[in-house]
Amino acid sequence: MKILVVLEHDQQQLRSGSLSAIGFANDLARQTGGEVLCLVLGDAGDPLAEQAAQFAPVLAASSPLLADPLADRHAHVIADVAGNRQVDLVVAASSTYSRDVVSRAGGLLGGAMASDIVSHSWIDGRLEMKRPMYAGAILATVVLQSSPQVVTVRPSAYPAAEPLATAGEITPLVVDDASLPSHASYDRLESKPSHRPDVTEASVVVSGGRAIRNSDDFERLVGGLADCLGGATGSSRALVDAGITPNELQVGQTGKIVSPDLYLALGISGAVQHLAGMKNSKRIVAINSDPDAPIFEVADYGLVADIYEVVPDLTSKLACDET
Amino acid sequence: MPPDLLSREIYGNIDATSKGIFYTLAAVALVVFVHGVYRRVRLWRLGRPDPASIDWGGTLRRLFSKVLSLRTLRGSRPRASLAHRLLFYGFLVLTIGTLLIAVEHLAASAAGRQPINPLFHKGIYFAIYELVMDIFGLALMVGCVWFLLRRAGLAGEKAGSAASIGQHWTDKLVLLALLVIGLSGYLVEGLRILWATTPEPGFSPVGLLAAWAFETIGVTAASASTIHLVLWWCHAVMALGFIALFPQTRLLHAIAGAIQLATVNRQPGQMQPVSIEQVEETGIFGVGRLVDFHRHQLRELDACVSCGRCQDACPAHEAGKPLSPRDLVQDLRAALDQAAPLLRRGEEGGQLHGEVIHPETLWSCTTCTACVTVCPLGISPLDMITDMRRHLVGEGKLRGSPATALQKVQRSGNPWGLPAEDRFNWREGLEVPTVGENPDFELLYWVGCAAAYDRRTQKIARAVVQLLARAGVNFAVLGPEERCSGDFVRRMGDEFLFQELAAGNIATLDSHGLASQSPRRQIITHCPHCLNSLVNDYPQFGGHYEVLHHSQYLAALVEEGKLKVSETAGRQITFHDPCYLARAQNVTEEPRQLVQISGNLVEMKRRRQQTSCCGAGGGRMWFDDGPDQRVGVSRVTEALETGAETVAVSCPFCLTMMTDGVAAKDASVEVKDVAELLLEAVTAERNETASNRS
Amino acid sequence: MKILVPTKRVPDTDQKIRLRDDRRGIDIEHLPFVINPFDAIALEEAIRIGEQQDSVEVLAVGIGTELYETELRTALAMGADRALLVEVPDYSDAHAGLDSWNVACLLREIAHREEPDLILMGKQAVDDDASQAAQFLAALLNWPQATFASTIEIQPEGARVARETDSGIETIQIGLPAVISTDLRLNEPRYASLPSILKSRKKPIERISLADLDVPLEPRIKILNMEAVSAHRSCQFADNVEQLVEFLERDREQEEE
């Protein structure tokens, strides 16, 4: 199988999810006797390509017109590359970028796409994959029935690729700017810069729910505990709807899907839509003042208490490296 | 007059021309009066025809039992009510008395009698007549004076109620006019006594006093005659002017209100159905414009005297919500007056939503029926609110968590959208037969959505079935076949979703033989909202059942000795009457009996039919209020102020609201349903788990 | 301006989802179906645009059997001007027959016929959670796309859309015609009660059959089988903070071994 991995980055760094995508691709290449090629799109020049080359050969498509992650342009380039190089499989990590861009590329490539897979096997010459449905209540085993196939993988389900012994080759891709569509133009990105890891990449996630009354309390209780454990902060939908947390912290069926080693749910009741986003975490701890909250049904450890009373206490009692 | 005749000459001192002018003026005044009333009646008739035809027998009965008795004034503002009785009966008697004089005059003239030879206005009749008129005239004046003092803030009424009466400049004018008419009447009487030397003037004590006063200041019989004439005309013109202008002032309430109280026989907790065919035909659902109201509702707008009793009783108003039932009615009336010229010409007008009434006002209502119960004129601001809610729901103007609750009931048969198959999970560990397992049941226990799904409320159901089992009652439950009764759905205005739910439930109940058996099988429920819906709503769709509140059934079991109680703990318990039990269903005794088994009952000031709403009715349960802004916060304070250790409730909504309210105030008081208290008394086990707070 | 709103009929996710015995689909008996919540948001947005601007036509489209009429009736009740049902045979395994690709191909054909200025649809369907159809459609039509919209501003020159992404809110400018997929916080859909549904009876539901559209249906994704996933764990309750800390530290030690 000839596999093209579309990498995601923030101009400076590759996203760790992409490394999981490469891991998946490498694994499949081994099983099928195929090859892996990574595609980096943007205008960041060599540093990103070099990062990527640690893990696989790289195709670097560089142009000022690709600097912003606009779906029409990026998808056009991806489809072009996949077509020209007779790629059998296009892979990316599951994210809002890949859903936006790689799905469009999938549409340009004939629509054989499976998103957010959590496991795969190569059986009788075909790729069988498992993906969640119905907010994670069902796991479906699927196959794609035409070529090329387009697949996005759930980062938490696949370990990051191992670096190669020798760095892969970097091939610059010449982009014909004139051929790029320009249906859309980029205005701006509003995000709060954070000293904390991304919620999808962290090994510890501390998440707050409805019981939190305002952003200051969120920072103090949830943020405080997260910093103590070196983790990321997450949020239930209720807080985002109330404007207390930004949307990028939302964990759930329609937000981010995470599976850290430790997930602490503070004042979260555990509606099925939230559970869909975190129930695969290795260890789940729940603190809620309602002993009948559904979150306790998926938790390993629970404490029935008012988070305003116990979380500061918990934060101080956990042996933290820094105060 | 012959000296031995106990009478007085009617129209003495008034010559024939003057009499003619007077009768002409009277006729004119009457015509103006009738025309004024007629114009208002025409406005009322712009509304939709009233659903029910008039029950003449009932109307006549209610004319006496409700209107003339002023029975509806009972229960609030005792001093104002007394003052109104004095004023009303005074005015009524004086009017009748004056009419009797006209009758005497006209009849005697027709019979060809001389004025000195009256038909019946003489002798004992005359004596009694004079006395009664004088006393009732005083009553009228005392009433007027009290009301004027209250408007000036001097009557010693609580700040609240004096502040909540509506103020319009014609109000004081009317009271003053009545006062002056009354006073002038006495002066005229006094002068007449002087110049006509009426025998036995002592039968008119006040008139006599006036006569004496005149004499003292030096009025002679001769001058008395002149002054009498002048004052008589003043009195006559004022009185006739008063009659003519009657319909232009708040006094219109006497007519509109009398008709309302006599003809409309509506109980709290009832609602008018709407059929799909009607909606399809007219394209109208609920009230979006003034003319969408029924005629009697437009009449109600004129019946309102803006007394503010409803506002004082409204729990939403107390909680600071933008709802005052009185202001609602008055705003609608003002809108009617403003739109009247357009409407009379048949043009479009009278749009209500957004301009006259804000949606927030309508959604603030808990449908507690306090306003309906307390209104002396039989007005229902509640029906106006639910009618306008219907319009909003029909137009798709409801969003957010209350809309979601409706959507969930539609899909899953319960407001939380939980799986229908989980409806029976509450019985875990207990022997609870379904109608399928026990088809020969004698009693059906209607469990309701809260006890099926809400963990705290499940304990009520568990208590009830344990008590029924102990008493050896042959009962059953519907189990997963039960669907939401639809009470809050109907009161939120989604009439058709309600009818869908009702039809389903009626089919289920009937299929298990609840309608047809004789003697009829009984249904009990611990939820007053389900109770009220089954009793008042379901018969409109063919569901006729005998339904009791669980407290009534359990109290009877105790009485019959089928449940033995072990001890009466000495603790203080206060009981919060649920609106839908106390007002809509008139049940207040039996829950108290159950409370008194377990401890000493400490009453709150607002109790029984005067209970103050916990805040969850009318769909308010599904609105997202912060703990401080909820309707019913003051009720929690009131309960805590009794110093009781336990707040007893008998409604799942009250249980939730009281529990949350108590927890928000950090109090350690426990909140329990009367069935739970009874079970404790029967098993002698007190259940003091902290989960009372969840 | 004409706005096309494709909608999908999905099971109510509040209910328990159970598998059929053959494990190639779910058991739909007693399962209530609803309009995909994200599509309801798209519909609401289209109707709001219609309320704010003149001469806007909102066309709701459903692809399915006649069971779909209820959801289209609800769309009309919410305020859509027209509803179109693309009648397809009942596939026993609902997802094998109509995957995102087929839906996009069918919708492309509809778009060619109806020539809308804007296609507004939900970002994902809550049954398959694929989040592909809108992007496929945009690719097939070669139109600009704006996915996961949290605010949409229609302007004379096009649309300005704020999108919810992993890194924050990204605002882009696109020309029309375009495909926009809606995210959760775009709006709160209105509740359509029966009277609105009655009023909407005057608006017809147009039908078009698969044969009329002349679009070959070639499924791209095939479901081999399904398994139920239980998230249940048995929770150990700590009595207090100290005990919880003990549990966590015990875990940490075990991991280090």
PDB file of N, CA, C and O in Angstrom, chain B residues 276 279-280 283 285 393-396 398-401 403 406-408 410-412 417-422 494 496-497, chain C residues 12-16 18 32-35 44 48 51 77 187-199 201-202:
ATOM      1  N   ILE B 276     -58.383  20.259  17.592  1.00  0.00           N
ATOM      2  CA  ILE B 276     -57.561  20.450  16.391  1.00  0.00           C
ATOM      3  C   ILE B 276     -58.405  21.014  15.255  1.00  0.00           C
ATOM      4  O   ILE B 276     -57.936  21.863  14.499  1.00  0.00           O
ATOM      5  N   VAL B 279     -58.679  24.655  15.475  1.00  0.00           N
ATOM      6  CA  VAL B 279     -57.460  25.356  15.077  1.00  0.00           C
ATOM      7  C   VAL B 279     -57.310  25.346  13.562  1.00  0.00           C
ATOM      8  O   VAL B 279     -56.939  26.340  12.951  1.00  0.00           O
ATOM      9  N   GLU B 280     -57.633  24.192  12.974  1.00  0.00           N
ATOM     10  CA  GLU B 280     -57.511  24.105  11.516  1.00  0.00           C
ATOM     11  C   GLU B 280     -58.473  25.045  10.828  1.00  0.00           C
ATOM     12  O   GLU B 280     -58.152  25.686   9.835  1.00  0.00           O
ATOM     13  N   GLY B 283     -57.485  28.787  12.162  1.00  0.00           N
ATOM     14  CA  GLY B 283     -56.084  29.165  12.048  1.00  0.00           C
ATOM     15  C   GLY B 283     -55.570  29.829  13.310  1.00  0.00           C
ATOM     16  O   GLY B 283     -54.448  30.311  13.366  1.00  0.00           O
ATOM     17  N   PHE B 285     -54.664  29.594  17.354  1.00  0.00           N
ATOM     18  CA  PHE B 285     -54.424  28.745  18.507  1.00  0.00           C
ATOM     19  C   PHE B 285     -53.965  29.642  19.644  1.00  0.00           C
ATOM     20  O   PHE B 285     -52.952  30.330  19.529  1.00  0.00           O
ATOM     21  N   VAL B 393     -46.357  29.116  22.117  1.00  0.00           N
ATOM     22  CA  VAL B 393     -45.913  27.762  21.798  1.00  0.00           C
ATOM     23  C   VAL B 393     -46.288  27.417  20.362  1.00  0.00           C
ATOM     24  O   VAL B 393     -45.484  26.867  19.618  1.00  0.00           O
ATOM     25  N   GLY B 394     -47.503  27.781  19.985  1.00  0.00           N
ATOM     26  CA  GLY B 394     -47.954  27.489  18.625  1.00  0.00           C
ATOM     27  C   GLY B 394     -47.112  28.194  17.569  1.00  0.00           C
ATOM     28  O   GLY B 394     -46.925  27.686  16.475  1.00  0.00           O
ATOM     29  N   GLU B 395     -46.604  29.372  17.919  1.00  0.00           N
ATOM     30  CA  GLU B 395     -45.791  30.121  16.956  1.00  0.00           C
ATOM     31  C   GLU B 395     -44.332  29.740  17.030  1.00  0.00           C
ATOM     32  O   GLU B 395     -43.488  30.362  16.388  1.00  0.00           O
ATOM     33  N   GLY B 396     -43.995  28.759  17.835  1.00  0.00           N
ATOM     34  CA  GLY B 396     -42.611  28.319  17.904  1.00  0.00           C
ATOM     35  C   GLY B 396     -41.711  29.286  18.646  1.00  0.00           C
ATOM     36  O   GLY B 396     -40.506  29.322  18.426  1.00  0.00           O
ATOM     37  N   LEU B 398     -41.001  29.313  21.819  1.00  0.00           N
ATOM     38  CA  LEU B 398     -40.420  28.810  23.054  1.00  0.00           C
ATOM     39  C   LEU B 398     -39.107  28.112  22.743  1.00  0.00           C
ATOM     40  O   LEU B 398     -39.041  27.282  21.846  1.00  0.00           O
ATOM     41  N   ARG B 399     -38.067  28.462  23.467  1.00  0.00           N
ATOM     42  CA  ARG B 399     -36.769  27.833  23.246  1.00  0.00           C
ATOM     43  C   ARG B 399     -36.086  27.499  24.537  1.00  0.00           C
ATOM     44  O   ARG B 399     -36.506  27.893  25.604  1.00  0.00           O
ATOM     45  N   GLY B 400     -34.955  26.804  24.406  1.00  0.00           N
ATOM     46  CA  GLY B 400     -34.122  26.560  25.574  1.00  0.00           C
ATOM     47  C   GLY B 400     -34.622  25.380  26.380  1.00  0.00           C
ATOM     48  O   GLY B 400     -35.333  24.513  25.884  1.00  0.00           O
ATOM     49  N   SER B 401     -34.263  25.348  27.663  1.00  0.00           N
ATOM     50  CA  SER B 401     -34.548  24.155  28.463  1.00  0.00           C
ATOM     51  C   SER B 401     -36.039  23.840  28.588  1.00  0.00           C
ATOM     52  O   SER B 401     -36.403  22.660  28.596  1.00  0.00           O
ATOM     53  N   ALA B 403     -38.326  24.285  26.310  1.00  0.00           N
ATOM     54  CA  ALA B 403     -38.702  23.667  25.036  1.00  0.00           C
ATOM     55  C   ALA B 403     -38.148  22.262  24.955  1.00  0.00           C
ATOM     56  O   ALA B 403     -38.804  21.340  24.459  1.00  0.00           O
ATOM     57  N   LEU B 406     -40.329  19.825  26.742  1.00  0.00           N
ATOM     58  CA  LEU B 406     -41.503  19.437  25.949  1.00  0.00           C
ATOM     59  C   LEU B 406     -41.111  18.425  24.880  1.00  0.00           C
ATOM     60  O   LEU B 406     -41.793  17.434  24.654  1.00  0.00           O
ATOM     61  N   GLN B 407     -39.981  18.693  24.246  1.00  0.00           N
ATOM     62  CA  GLN B 407     -39.525  17.791  23.196  1.00  0.00           C
ATOM     63  C   GLN B 407     -39.289  16.402  23.758  1.00  0.00           C
ATOM     64  O   GLN B 407     -39.603  15.400  23.147  1.00  0.00           O
ATOM     65  N   LYS B 408     -38.679  16.366  24.936  1.00  0.00           N
ATOM     66  CA  LYS B 408     -38.374  15.073  25.536  1.00  0.00           C
ATOM     67  C   LYS B 408     -39.637  14.332  25.937  1.00  0.00           C
ATOM     68  O   LYS B 408     -39.720  13.118  25.780  1.00  0.00           O
ATOM     69  N   GLN B 410     -42.393  14.532  24.438  1.00  0.00           N
ATOM     70  CA  GLN B 410     -42.975  14.078  23.178  1.00  0.00           C
ATOM     71  C   GLN B 410     -42.331  12.781  22.732  1.00  0.00           C
ATOM     72  O   GLN B 410     -42.995  11.856  22.291  1.00  0.00           O
ATOM     73  N   ARG B 411     -41.007  12.698  22.873  1.00  0.00           N
ATOM     74  CA  ARG B 411     -40.317  11.530  22.362  1.00  0.00           C
ATOM     75  C   ARG B 411     -40.325  10.365  23.316  1.00  0.00           C
ATOM     76  O   ARG B 411     -40.446   9.221  22.927  1.00  0.00           O
ATOM     77  N   SER B 412     -40.059  10.674  24.613  1.00  0.00           N
ATOM     78  CA  SER B 412     -39.818   9.577  25.544  1.00  0.00           C
ATOM     79  C   SER B 412     -40.911   9.412  26.598  1.00  0.00           C
ATOM     80  O   SER B 412     -40.814   8.524  27.417  1.00  0.00           O
ATOM     81  N   GLY B 417     -36.313  12.859  29.164  1.00  0.00           N
ATOM     82  CA  GLY B 417     -35.878  12.132  27.975  1.00  0.00           C
ATOM     83  C   GLY B 417     -35.210  10.824  28.291  1.00  0.00           C
ATOM     84  O   GLY B 417     -34.455  10.283  27.482  1.00  0.00           O
ATOM     85  N   LEU B 418     -35.467  10.301  29.478  1.00  0.00           N
ATOM     86  CA  LEU B 418     -34.831   9.040  29.850  1.00  0.00           C
ATOM     87  C   LEU B 418     -35.579   7.881  29.208  1.00  0.00           C
ATOM     88  O   LEU B 418     -36.752   8.003  28.878  1.00  0.00           O
ATOM     89  N   PRO B 419     -34.896   6.750  29.034  1.00  0.00           N
ATOM     90  CA  PRO B 419     -35.528   5.636  28.327  1.00  0.00           C
ATOM     91  C   PRO B 419     -36.835   5.209  28.988  1.00  0.00           C
ATOM     92  O   PRO B 419     -36.895   5.046  30.208  1.00  0.00           O
ATOM     93  N   ALA B 420     -37.847   5.012  28.172  1.00  0.00           N
ATOM     94  CA  ALA B 420     -39.146   4.620  28.700  1.00  0.00           C
ATOM     95  C   ALA B 420     -39.048   3.298  29.447  1.00  0.00           C
ATOM     96  O   ALA B 420     -39.747   3.067  30.429  1.00  0.00           O
ATOM     97  N   GLU B 421     -38.156   2.440  29.001  1.00  0.00           N
ATOM     98  CA  GLU B 421     -38.065   1.133  29.638  1.00  0.00           C
ATOM     99  C   GLU B 421     -37.485   1.203  31.043  1.00  0.00           C
ATOM    100  O   GLU B 421     -37.592   0.266  31.809  1.00  0.00           O
ATOM    101  N   ASP B 422     -36.857   2.324  31.400  1.00  0.00           N
ATOM    102  CA  ASP B 422     -36.305   2.464  32.747  1.00  0.00           C
ATOM    103  C   ASP B 422     -37.342   2.941  33.745  1.00  0.00           C
ATOM    104  O   ASP B 422     -37.019   3.195  34.904  1.00  0.00           O
ATOM    105  N   ASP B 494     -48.843  23.776  25.482  1.00  0.00           N
ATOM    106  CA  ASP B 494     -48.787  22.833  24.364  1.00  0.00           C
ATOM    107  C   ASP B 494     -49.981  21.893  24.454  1.00  0.00           C
ATOM    108  O   ASP B 494     -49.861  20.729  24.843  1.00  0.00           O
ATOM    109  N   PHE B 496     -51.828  20.360  22.323  1.00  0.00           N
ATOM    110  CA  PHE B 496     -51.971  19.150  21.518  1.00  0.00           C
ATOM    111  C   PHE B 496     -51.029  18.047  21.938  1.00  0.00           C
ATOM    112  O   PHE B 496     -51.384  16.878  21.887  1.00  0.00           O
ATOM    113  N   LEU B 497     -49.862  18.410  22.390  1.00  0.00           N
ATOM    114  CA  LEU B 497     -49.007  17.380  22.964  1.00  0.00           C
ATOM    115  C   LEU B 497     -49.702  16.811  24.194  1.00  0.00           C
ATOM    116  O   LEU B 497     -49.707  15.600  24.424  1.00  0.00           O
TER     117      LEU B 497
ATOM    118  N   ASP C  12     -33.112   8.883  18.572  1.00  0.00           N
ATOM    119  CA  ASP C  12     -32.983   9.771  19.711  1.00  0.00           C
ATOM    120  C   ASP C  12     -31.887   9.223  20.616  1.00  0.00           C
ATOM    121  O   ASP C  12     -32.032   8.172  21.222  1.00  0.00           O
ATOM    122  N   THR C  13     -30.774   9.954  20.740  1.00  0.00           N
ATOM    123  CA  THR C  13     -29.635   9.409  21.472  1.00  0.00           C
ATOM    124  C   THR C  13     -29.856   9.354  22.985  1.00  0.00           C
ATOM    125  O   THR C  13     -29.034   8.813  23.702  1.00  0.00           O
ATOM    126  N   ASP C  14     -30.976   9.894  23.481  1.00  0.00           N
ATOM    127  CA  ASP C  14     -31.262   9.731  24.906  1.00  0.00           C
ATOM    128  C   ASP C  14     -31.608   8.277  25.224  1.00  0.00           C
ATOM    129  O   ASP C  14     -31.509   7.838  26.350  1.00  0.00           O
ATOM    130  N   GLN C  15     -32.078   7.576  24.207  1.00  0.00           N
ATOM    131  CA  GLN C  15     -32.543   6.213  24.456  1.00  0.00           C
ATOM    132  C   GLN C  15     -31.373   5.228  24.423  1.00  0.00           C
ATOM    133  O   GLN C  15     -30.301   5.533  23.943  1.00  0.00           O
ATOM    134  N   LYS C  16     -31.652   4.046  24.948  1.00  0.00           N
ATOM    135  CA  LYS C  16     -30.613   3.014  24.916  1.00  0.00           C
ATOM    136  C   LYS C  16     -30.522   2.456  23.503  1.00  0.00           C
ATOM    137  O   LYS C  16     -31.530   2.087  22.911  1.00  0.00           O
ATOM    138  N   ARG C  18     -29.537  -0.503  21.128  1.00  0.00           N
ATOM    139  CA  ARG C  18     -29.277  -1.950  21.223  1.00  0.00           C
ATOM    140  C   ARG C  18     -29.010  -2.504  19.845  1.00  0.00           C
ATOM    141  O   ARG C  18     -29.510  -1.983  18.851  1.00  0.00           O
ATOM    142  N   PRO C  32     -37.495   5.968  19.267  1.00  0.00           N
ATOM    143  CA  PRO C  32     -37.994   7.202  18.645  1.00  0.00           C
ATOM    144  C   PRO C  32     -36.929   7.816  17.730  1.00  0.00           C
ATOM    145  O   PRO C  32     -35.740   7.757  18.047  1.00  0.00           O
ATOM    146  N   PHE C  33     -37.379   8.376  16.619  1.00  0.00           N
ATOM    147  CA  PHE C  33     -36.466   9.026  15.688  1.00  0.00           C
ATOM    148  C   PHE C  33     -36.711  10.525  15.671  1.00  0.00           C
ATOM    149  O   PHE C  33     -37.821  10.986  15.879  1.00  0.00           O
ATOM    150  N   VAL C  34     -35.655  11.265  15.411  1.00  0.00           N
ATOM    151  CA  VAL C  34     -35.762  12.732  15.440  1.00  0.00           C
ATOM    152  C   VAL C  34     -34.930  13.313  14.313  1.00  0.00           C
ATOM    153  O   VAL C  34     -34.152  12.600  13.679  1.00  0.00           O
ATOM    154  N   ILE C  35     -35.090  14.614  14.099  1.00  0.00           N
ATOM    155  CA  ILE C  35     -34.180  15.299  13.170  1.00  0.00           C
ATOM    156  C   ILE C  35     -32.823  15.396  13.863  1.00  0.00           C
ATOM    157  O   ILE C  35     -32.744  15.759  15.027  1.00  0.00           O
ATOM    158  N   GLU C  44     -32.792  26.069  11.828  1.00  0.00           N
ATOM    159  CA  GLU C  44     -33.114  27.255  12.617  1.00  0.00           C
ATOM    160  C   GLU C  44     -32.358  28.467  12.062  1.00  0.00           C
ATOM    161  O   GLU C  44     -32.904  29.553  11.919  1.00  0.00           O
ATOM    162  N   ARG C  48     -33.868  31.841  10.507  1.00  0.00           N
ATOM    163  CA  ARG C  48     -33.546  33.166  11.050  1.00  0.00           C
ATOM    164  C   ARG C  48     -33.054  34.097   9.968  1.00  0.00           C
ATOM    165  O   ARG C  48     -33.404  35.279   9.938  1.00  0.00           O
ATOM    166  N   GLU C  51     -35.870  35.398   8.332  1.00  0.00           N
ATOM    167  CA  GLU C  51     -36.614  36.416   9.089  1.00  0.00           C
ATOM    168  C   GLU C  51     -35.928  37.770   9.026  1.00  0.00           C
ATOM    169  O   GLU C  51     -36.563  38.811   9.171  1.00  0.00           O
ATOM    170  N   ALA C  77     -42.895  23.005   9.915  1.00  0.00           N
ATOM    171  CA  ALA C  77     -43.528  23.667  11.064  1.00  0.00           C
ATOM    172  C   ALA C  77     -42.583  24.687  11.680  1.00  0.00           C
ATOM    173  O   ALA C  77     -43.010  25.731  12.158  1.00  0.00           O
ATOM    174  N   ASN C 187     -26.950  28.312  17.442  1.00  0.00           N
ATOM    175  CA  ASN C 187     -28.240  28.858  17.907  1.00  0.00           C
ATOM    176  C   ASN C 187     -28.985  27.794  18.683  1.00  0.00           C
ATOM    177  O   ASN C 187     -28.486  26.688  18.859  1.00  0.00           O
ATOM    178  N   GLU C 188     -30.164  28.159  19.167  1.00  0.00           N
ATOM    179  CA  GLU C 188     -31.018  27.185  19.848  1.00  0.00           C
ATOM    180  C   GLU C 188     -32.267  27.027  19.008  1.00  0.00           C
ATOM    181  O   GLU C 188     -33.042  27.972  18.886  1.00  0.00           O
ATOM    182  N   PRO C 189     -32.499  25.854  18.445  1.00  0.00           N
ATOM    183  CA  PRO C 189     -33.652  25.712  17.545  1.00  0.00           C
ATOM    184  C   PRO C 189     -34.979  25.917  18.269  1.00  0.00           C
ATOM    185  O   PRO C 189     -35.103  25.605  19.447  1.00  0.00           O
ATOM    186  N   ARG C 190     -35.943  26.447  17.554  1.00  0.00           N
ATOM    187  CA  ARG C 190     -37.263  26.638  18.131  1.00  0.00           C
ATOM    188  C   ARG C 190     -37.978  25.302  18.240  1.00  0.00           C
ATOM    189  O   ARG C 190     -37.668  24.364  17.533  1.00  0.00           O
ATOM    190  N   TYR C 191     -38.945  25.275  19.148  1.00  0.00           N
ATOM    191  CA  TYR C 191     -39.715  24.063  19.363  1.00  0.00           C
ATOM    192  C   TYR C 191     -40.949  24.132  18.481  1.00  0.00           C
ATOM    193  O   TYR C 191     -41.690  25.113  18.511  1.00  0.00           O
ATOM    194  N   ALA C 192     -41.132  23.114  17.648  1.00  0.00           N
ATOM    195  CA  ALA C 192     -42.296  23.127  16.763  1.00  0.00           C
ATOM    196  C   ALA C 192     -43.415  22.307  17.383  1.00  0.00           C
ATOM    197  O   ALA C 192     -43.323  21.103  17.483  1.00  0.00           O
ATOM    198  N   SER C 193     -44.452  22.986  17.837  1.00  0.00           N
ATOM    199  CA  SER C 193     -45.546  22.247  18.460  1.00  0.00           C
ATOM    200  C   SER C 193     -46.600  21.918  17.418  1.00  0.00           C
ATOM    201  O   SER C 193     -46.536  22.384  16.287  1.00  0.00           O
ATOM    202  N   LEU C 194     -47.558  21.144  17.814  1.00  0.00           N
ATOM    203  CA  LEU C 194     -48.543  20.649  16.857  1.00  0.00           C
ATOM    204  C   LEU C 194     -49.260  21.735  16.060  1.00  0.00           C
ATOM    205  O   LEU C 194     -49.471  21.568  14.873  1.00  0.00           O
ATOM    206  N   PRO C 195     -49.664  22.848  16.659  1.00  0.00           N
ATOM    207  CA  PRO C 195     -50.336  23.866  15.830  1.00  0.00           C
ATOM    208  C   PRO C 195     -49.478  24.316  14.665  1.00  0.00           C
ATOM    209  O   PRO C 195     -49.984  24.496  13.557  1.00  0.00           O
ATOM    210  N   SER C 196     -48.155  24.486  14.907  1.00  0.00           N
ATOM    211  CA  SER C 196     -47.314  24.869  13.778  1.00  0.00           C
ATOM    212  C   SER C 196     -47.300  23.751  12.762  1.00  0.00           C
ATOM    213  O   SER C 196     -47.248  23.992  11.565  1.00  0.00           O
ATOM    214  N   ILE C 197     -47.316  22.531  13.273  1.00  0.00           N
ATOM    215  CA  ILE C 197     -47.314  21.396  12.365  1.00  0.00           C
ATOM    216  C   ILE C 197     -48.612  21.386  11.552  1.00  0.00           C
ATOM    217  O   ILE C 197     -48.612  21.109  10.362  1.00  0.00           O
ATOM    218  N   LEU C 198     -49.712  21.744  12.199  1.00  0.00           N
ATOM    219  CA  LEU C 198     -50.980  21.803  11.464  1.00  0.00           C
ATOM    220  C   LEU C 198     -50.934  22.867  10.383  1.00  0.00           C
ATOM    221  O   LEU C 198     -51.353  22.652   9.260  1.00  0.00           O
ATOM    222  N   LYS C 199     -50.419  24.028  10.784  1.00  0.00           N
ATOM    223  CA  LYS C 199     -50.372  25.133   9.811  1.00  0.00           C
ATOM    224  C   LYS C 199     -49.508  24.743   8.633  1.00  0.00           C
ATOM    225  O   LYS C 199     -49.740  25.153   7.510  1.00  0.00           O
ATOM    226  N   ARG C 201     -49.322  22.040   7.263  1.00  0.00           N
ATOM    227  CA  ARG C 201     -49.969  21.068   6.357  1.00  0.00           C
ATOM    228  C   ARG C 201     -50.292  21.688   5.022  1.00  0.00           C
ATOM    229  O   ARG C 201     -50.450  20.996   4.026  1.00  0.00           O
ATOM    230  N   LYS C 202     -50.397  23.021   5.019  1.00  0.00           N
ATOM    231  CA  LYS C 202     -50.715  23.662   3.736  1.00  0.00           C
ATOM    232  C   LYS C 202     -49.517  23.621   2.804  1.00  0.00           C
ATOM    233  O   LYS C 202     -49.648  23.740   1.595  1.00  0.00           O
TER     234      LYS C 202
END
